[in-house]
Amino acid sequence: MSLLTFFEIILLILTIASIVFYLFCAFATYYFFRIQQQAKTDFSPPISLMIPVCGLDTGAWENWLSFAQQDYPEYEILFGVRDLDDPAIPVLKKLSETFSVQVRLYTNLTPLGANHKDSILNYLLAEAKHEYLVFADSDIRVTSDYLQKIIAPLADAKVGLVTCAFIGRKPQTLGAAVASFGRCFDFIPSALIAKILDGGVKFAVGATLVTRKENLAKAGGLQFNRIGSDYNLAKRIVNAGDRVELSHYILESDTGAETLLDVITREIRWARTIRFNRGSQYYGMVFCFGTIYSLLLLLVTGFSQWAIIITLLTGLIRYVQVIFAIVCLNAPQLWPWLWSLPLRDFLSLIIWLLGAFGQQVFWRGRYLQIKEDGIIQDRLDGYTKEEAHLHQP
């Protein structure tokens, strides 16, 4: 067997496996969204909505205003900011003055660990008045029925956690479109496949987490030195005997003006987070890049007729899967950006390869070192805090 033939066989296997993956993605997406989930309007318990903030994202005022304009009987919003000089504070003060009854702002929150987000949430949790909790990211925008829809699954006492997927439906730049493609065409379908294969949801997406104080305490509470804490919390909820539900409500993430570098940096962080939290499962993603494998197959076979057919078939099935995602996720404003799908697929492979190595990630202006099981430490001048102490003169 020649080396060239060996590569042909490997690439052919990877391409065919990826075609199966694309078809499964289309099926899983259609199967999940074929029935629209109706919110239970007779289940509306008081809610404490907690939002950790770091910096001022694009569209921040509009995002936070959407939380304050919920069509929901009783809820409070608690914003938390670590630093007193954070540029978000004046905007949040304006919001709390405008909605003084429901919005409260907490600042100067000393970190309890390397995960500043969960550290802030712990401070807010201590101030929360209600049993039902919503943890939400600061860079999402919601509709007025957000709370009513995401709380609905908790009407079932066996459900301990509800989570939501998110996409950016209105990209304004190539970077934003590429980011939205990754979420809409790859992440959400993959999550739905995992739901089918696992016989239920065993993960969570940190953009929105809905639970009860009782369930959170039962699972061991928040942890302050872990990246991928959303995934870990879902695992602990399931291990505690409760169920995790994926809401049909799709969040709008404000990625409007992101650059390609922003997207790549963040997705490398996500990739390494997945690797350290899920171990060998990460390498199963090798079967997700069929369009790139088919192009490589085309090259190594010297554009043979059968390879041309395989390449065209792979591209066609990939675009069919993408169309399913756009329609099911109601994201028509992604149509004009479909020309950039090959770039998205190429970057996905590169990011996956980079995610397979290395332990350092960049998160909100900080470099972090990831250890086994997603434990993180701050890095200072190339060292962790412990190492930096040893290298002091």
PDB file of N, CA and C in Angstrom, residues 89-144:
ATOM      1  N   ILE A  89     -20.301  50.383  34.954  1.00  0.00           N
ATOM      2  CA  ILE A  89     -21.000  50.856  36.156  1.00  0.00           C
ATOM      3  C   ILE A  89     -21.903  52.060  35.893  1.00  0.00           C
ATOM      4  N   PRO A  90     -21.457  53.119  35.191  1.00  0.00           N
ATOM      5  CA  PRO A  90     -22.372  54.242  34.933  1.00  0.00           C
ATOM      6  C   PRO A  90     -23.637  53.826  34.180  1.00  0.00           C
ATOM      7  N   VAL A  91     -23.490  52.914  33.236  1.00  0.00           N
ATOM      8  CA  VAL A  91     -24.650  52.444  32.470  1.00  0.00           C
ATOM      9  C   VAL A  91     -25.587  51.655  33.376  1.00  0.00           C
ATOM     10  N   LEU A  92     -25.028  50.816  34.224  1.00  0.00           N
ATOM     11  CA  LEU A  92     -25.845  50.019  35.137  1.00  0.00           C
ATOM     12  C   LEU A  92     -26.512  50.894  36.198  1.00  0.00           C
ATOM     13  N   LYS A  93     -25.841  51.945  36.628  1.00  0.00           N
ATOM     14  CA  LYS A  93     -26.464  52.880  37.578  1.00  0.00           C
ATOM     15  C   LYS A  93     -27.671  53.561  36.948  1.00  0.00           C
ATOM     16  N   LYS A  94     -27.533  53.936  35.694  1.00  0.00           N
ATOM     17  CA  LYS A  94     -28.659  54.539  34.976  1.00  0.00           C
ATOM     18  C   LYS A  94     -29.827  53.559  34.891  1.00  0.00           C
ATOM     19  N   LEU A  95     -29.514  52.290  34.629  1.00  0.00           N
ATOM     20  CA  LEU A  95     -30.558  51.269  34.540  1.00  0.00           C
ATOM     21  C   LEU A  95     -31.235  51.068  35.891  1.00  0.00           C
ATOM     22  N   SER A  96     -30.444  51.027  36.968  1.00  0.00           N
ATOM     23  CA  SER A  96     -31.016  50.811  38.297  1.00  0.00           C
ATOM     24  C   SER A  96     -31.851  52.001  38.747  1.00  0.00           C
ATOM     25  N   GLU A  97     -31.508  53.192  38.285  1.00  0.00           N
ATOM     26  CA  GLU A  97     -32.319  54.371  38.598  1.00  0.00           C
ATOM     27  C   GLU A  97     -33.623  54.369  37.811  1.00  0.00           C
ATOM     28  N   THR A  98     -33.551  53.886  36.570  1.00  0.00           N
ATOM     29  CA  THR A  98     -34.744  53.829  35.720  1.00  0.00           C
ATOM     30  C   THR A  98     -35.712  52.758  36.199  1.00  0.00           C
ATOM     31  N   PHE A  99     -35.170  51.626  36.654  1.00  0.00           N
ATOM     32  CA  PHE A  99     -35.997  50.505  37.123  1.00  0.00           C
ATOM     33  C   PHE A  99     -35.629  50.212  38.580  1.00  0.00           C
ATOM     34  N   SER A 100     -35.865  51.183  39.441  1.00  0.00           N
ATOM     35  CA  SER A 100     -35.389  51.110  40.825  1.00  0.00           C
ATOM     36  C   SER A 100     -36.039  49.998  41.639  1.00  0.00           C
ATOM     37  N   VAL A 101     -37.233  49.577  41.258  1.00  0.00           N
ATOM     38  CA  VAL A 101     -37.939  48.545  42.024  1.00  0.00           C
ATOM     39  C   VAL A 101     -37.303  47.178  41.830  1.00  0.00           C
ATOM     40  N   GLN A 102     -36.906  46.869  40.597  1.00  0.00           N
ATOM     41  CA  GLN A 102     -36.457  45.508  40.320  1.00  0.00           C
ATOM     42  C   GLN A 102     -34.956  45.346  40.104  1.00  0.00           C
ATOM     43  N   VAL A 103     -34.225  46.436  39.814  1.00  0.00           N
ATOM     44  CA  VAL A 103     -32.797  46.321  39.490  1.00  0.00           C
ATOM     45  C   VAL A 103     -31.938  46.769  40.667  1.00  0.00           C
ATOM     46  N   ARG A 104     -30.967  45.924  41.039  1.00  0.00           N
ATOM     47  CA  ARG A 104     -30.001  46.270  42.082  1.00  0.00           C
ATOM     48  C   ARG A 104     -28.590  46.028  41.542  1.00  0.00           C
ATOM     49  N   LEU A 105     -27.673  46.895  41.924  1.00  0.00           N
ATOM     50  CA  LEU A 105     -26.293  46.819  41.439  1.00  0.00           C
ATOM     51  C   LEU A 105     -25.342  46.617  42.611  1.00  0.00           C
ATOM     52  N   TYR A 106     -24.433  45.647  42.456  1.00  0.00           N
ATOM     53  CA  TYR A 106     -23.418  45.372  43.476  1.00  0.00           C
ATOM     54  C   TYR A 106     -22.039  45.494  42.827  1.00  0.00           C
ATOM     55  N   THR A 107     -21.155  46.252  43.465  1.00  0.00           N
ATOM     56  CA  THR A 107     -19.832  46.507  42.890  1.00  0.00           C
ATOM     57  C   THR A 107     -18.732  46.189  43.905  1.00  0.00           C
ATOM     58  N   ASN A 108     -17.485  46.263  43.418  1.00  0.00           N
ATOM     59  CA  ASN A 108     -16.308  46.032  44.264  1.00  0.00           C
ATOM     60  C   ASN A 108     -16.367  44.652  44.918  1.00  0.00           C
ATOM     61  N   LEU A 109     -16.607  43.640  44.095  1.00  0.00           N
ATOM     62  CA  LEU A 109     -16.769  42.271  44.579  1.00  0.00           C
ATOM     63  C   LEU A 109     -15.433  41.527  44.457  1.00  0.00           C
ATOM     64  N   THR A 110     -14.752  41.366  45.559  1.00  0.00           N
ATOM     65  CA  THR A 110     -13.436  40.722  45.575  1.00  0.00           C
ATOM     66  C   THR A 110     -13.526  39.285  45.067  1.00  0.00           C
ATOM     67  N   PRO A 111     -12.696  38.905  44.093  1.00  0.00           N
ATOM     68  CA  PRO A 111     -12.768  37.539  43.547  1.00  0.00           C
ATOM     69  C   PRO A 111     -12.543  36.475  44.620  1.00  0.00           C
ATOM     70  N   LEU A 112     -13.334  35.422  44.550  1.00  0.00           N
ATOM     71  CA  LEU A 112     -13.210  34.294  45.469  1.00  0.00           C
ATOM     72  C   LEU A 112     -12.364  33.178  44.871  1.00  0.00           C
ATOM     73  N   GLY A 113     -12.010  33.338  43.585  1.00  0.00           N
ATOM     74  CA  GLY A 113     -11.218  32.334  42.889  1.00  0.00           C
ATOM     75  C   GLY A 113     -10.889  32.828  41.499  1.00  0.00           C
ATOM     76  N   ALA A 114     -10.328  31.959  40.674  1.00  0.00           N
ATOM     77  CA  ALA A 114      -9.903  32.350  39.326  1.00  0.00           C
ATOM     78  C   ALA A 114     -11.073  32.579  38.382  1.00  0.00           C
ATOM     79  N   ASN A 115     -12.213  31.939  38.642  1.00  0.00           N
ATOM     80  CA  ASN A 115     -13.397  32.150  37.816  1.00  0.00           C
ATOM     81  C   ASN A 115     -14.168  33.336  38.388  1.00  0.00           C
ATOM     82  N   HIS A 116     -13.919  34.523  37.842  1.00  0.00           N
ATOM     83  CA  HIS A 116     -14.530  35.735  38.373  1.00  0.00           C
ATOM     84  C   HIS A 116     -16.035  35.768  38.139  1.00  0.00           C
ATOM     85  N   LYS A 117     -16.490  35.142  37.059  1.00  0.00           N
ATOM     86  CA  LYS A 117     -17.923  35.118  36.759  1.00  0.00           C
ATOM     87  C   LYS A 117     -18.693  34.408  37.870  1.00  0.00           C
ATOM     88  N   ASP A 118     -18.274  33.202  38.212  1.00  0.00           N
ATOM     89  CA  ASP A 118     -18.971  32.451  39.256  1.00  0.00           C
ATOM     90  C   ASP A 118     -18.752  33.067  40.628  1.00  0.00           C
ATOM     91  N   SER A 119     -17.624  33.733  40.801  1.00  0.00           N
ATOM     92  CA  SER A 119     -17.368  34.448  42.047  1.00  0.00           C
ATOM     93  C   SER A 119     -18.401  35.560  42.241  1.00  0.00           C
ATOM     94  N   ILE A 120     -18.635  36.334  41.189  1.00  0.00           N
ATOM     95  CA  ILE A 120     -19.643  37.397  41.250  1.00  0.00           C
ATOM     96  C   ILE A 120     -21.026  36.806  41.498  1.00  0.00           C
ATOM     97  N   LEU A 121     -21.335  35.719  40.802  1.00  0.00           N
ATOM     98  CA  LEU A 121     -22.642  35.080  40.979  1.00  0.00           C
ATOM     99  C   LEU A 121     -22.853  34.635  42.423  1.00  0.00           C
ATOM    100  N   ASN A 122     -21.793  34.209  43.081  1.00  0.00           N
ATOM    101  CA  ASN A 122     -21.932  33.774  44.471  1.00  0.00           C
ATOM    102  C   ASN A 122     -22.309  34.944  45.379  1.00  0.00           C
ATOM    103  N   TYR A 123     -21.718  36.114  45.124  1.00  0.00           N
ATOM    104  CA  TYR A 123     -22.101  37.310  45.881  1.00  0.00           C
ATOM    105  C   TYR A 123     -23.573  37.643  45.642  1.00  0.00           C
ATOM    106  N   LEU A 124     -23.991  37.580  44.389  1.00  0.00           N
ATOM    107  CA  LEU A 124     -25.378  37.907  44.053  1.00  0.00           C
ATOM    108  C   LEU A 124     -26.339  36.876  44.638  1.00  0.00           C
ATOM    109  N   LEU A 125     -25.912  35.627  44.649  1.00  0.00           N
ATOM    110  CA  LEU A 125     -26.747  34.559  45.201  1.00  0.00           C
ATOM    111  C   LEU A 125     -27.071  34.828  46.670  1.00  0.00           C
ATOM    112  N   ALA A 126     -26.113  35.364  47.397  1.00  0.00           N
ATOM    113  CA  ALA A 126     -26.333  35.669  48.814  1.00  0.00           C
ATOM    114  C   ALA A 126     -27.374  36.769  49.003  1.00  0.00           C
ATOM    115  N   GLU A 127     -27.577  37.596  47.967  1.00  0.00           N
ATOM    116  CA  GLU A 127     -28.540  38.699  48.041  1.00  0.00           C
ATOM    117  C   GLU A 127     -29.883  38.352  47.403  1.00  0.00           C
ATOM    118  N   ALA A 128     -29.967  37.212  46.738  1.00  0.00           N
ATOM    119  CA  ALA A 128     -31.187  36.838  46.012  1.00  0.00           C
ATOM    120  C   ALA A 128     -32.326  36.534  46.981  1.00  0.00           C
ATOM    121  N   LYS A 129     -33.490  37.090  46.701  1.00  0.00           N
ATOM    122  CA  LYS A 129     -34.642  36.938  47.594  1.00  0.00           C
ATOM    123  C   LYS A 129     -35.461  35.683  47.298  1.00  0.00           C
ATOM    124  N   HIS A 130     -35.368  35.185  46.060  1.00  0.00           N
ATOM    125  CA  HIS A 130     -36.308  34.149  45.635  1.00  0.00           C
ATOM    126  C   HIS A 130     -35.639  32.780  45.487  1.00  0.00           C
ATOM    127  N   GLU A 131     -36.468  31.735  45.538  1.00  0.00           N
ATOM    128  CA  GLU A 131     -36.001  30.353  45.415  1.00  0.00           C
ATOM    129  C   GLU A 131     -35.565  30.030  43.993  1.00  0.00           C
ATOM    130  N   TYR A 132     -36.276  30.580  43.013  1.00  0.00           N
ATOM    131  CA  TYR A 132     -35.982  30.276  41.607  1.00  0.00           C
ATOM    132  C   TYR A 132     -34.950  31.260  41.081  1.00  0.00           C
ATOM    133  N   LEU A 133     -33.898  30.711  40.464  1.00  0.00           N
ATOM    134  CA  LEU A 133     -32.734  31.502  40.063  1.00  0.00           C
ATOM    135  C   LEU A 133     -32.498  31.424  38.563  1.00  0.00           C
ATOM    136  N   VAL A 134     -32.072  32.546  37.995  1.00  0.00           N
ATOM    137  CA  VAL A 134     -31.612  32.583  36.610  1.00  0.00           C
ATOM    138  C   VAL A 134     -30.240  33.242  36.594  1.00  0.00           C
ATOM    139  N   PHE A 135     -29.236  32.523  36.082  1.00  0.00           N
ATOM    140  CA  PHE A 135     -27.912  33.089  35.848  1.00  0.00           C
ATOM    141  C   PHE A 135     -27.819  33.399  34.360  1.00  0.00           C
ATOM    142  N   ALA A 136     -27.527  34.652  34.006  1.00  0.00           N
ATOM    143  CA  ALA A 136     -27.499  35.037  32.593  1.00  0.00           C
ATOM    144  C   ALA A 136     -26.229  35.802  32.270  1.00  0.00           C
ATOM    145  N   ASP A 137     -25.714  35.601  31.062  1.00  0.00           N
ATOM    146  CA  ASP A 137     -24.571  36.373  30.583  1.00  0.00           C
ATOM    147  C   ASP A 137     -25.004  37.793  30.253  1.00  0.00           C
ATOM    148  N   SER A 138     -24.052  38.706  30.295  1.00  0.00           N
ATOM    149  CA  SER A 138     -24.366  40.121  30.081  1.00  0.00           C
ATOM    150  C   SER A 138     -24.450  40.512  28.612  1.00  0.00           C
ATOM    151  N   ASP A 139     -24.004  39.628  27.695  1.00  0.00           N
ATOM    152  CA  ASP A 139     -23.949  39.995  26.279  1.00  0.00           C
ATOM    153  C   ASP A 139     -25.070  39.370  25.458  1.00  0.00           C
ATOM    154  N   ILE A 140     -26.177  39.006  26.109  1.00  0.00           N
ATOM    155  CA  ILE A 140     -27.319  38.465  25.373  1.00  0.00           C
ATOM    156  C   ILE A 140     -28.476  39.450  25.426  1.00  0.00           C
ATOM    157  N   ARG A 141     -29.343  39.346  24.442  1.00  0.00           N
ATOM    158  CA  ARG A 141     -30.540  40.192  24.366  1.00  0.00           C
ATOM    159  C   ARG A 141     -31.750  39.274  24.298  1.00  0.00           C
ATOM    160  N   VAL A 142     -32.775  39.586  25.079  1.00  0.00           N
ATOM    161  CA  VAL A 142     -33.907  38.673  25.202  1.00  0.00           C
ATOM    162  C   VAL A 142     -35.214  39.369  24.828  1.00  0.00           C
ATOM    163  N   THR A 143     -36.216  38.559  24.526  1.00  0.00           N
ATOM    164  CA  THR A 143     -37.556  39.075  24.252  1.00  0.00           C
ATOM    165  C   THR A 143     -38.343  39.129  25.560  1.00  0.00           C
ATOM    166  N   SER A 144     -39.502  39.765  25.526  1.00  0.00           N
ATOM    167  CA  SER A 144     -40.261  40.008  26.755  1.00  0.00           C
ATOM    168  C   SER A 144     -40.823  38.731  27.381  1.00  0.00           C
TER     169      SER A 144
END
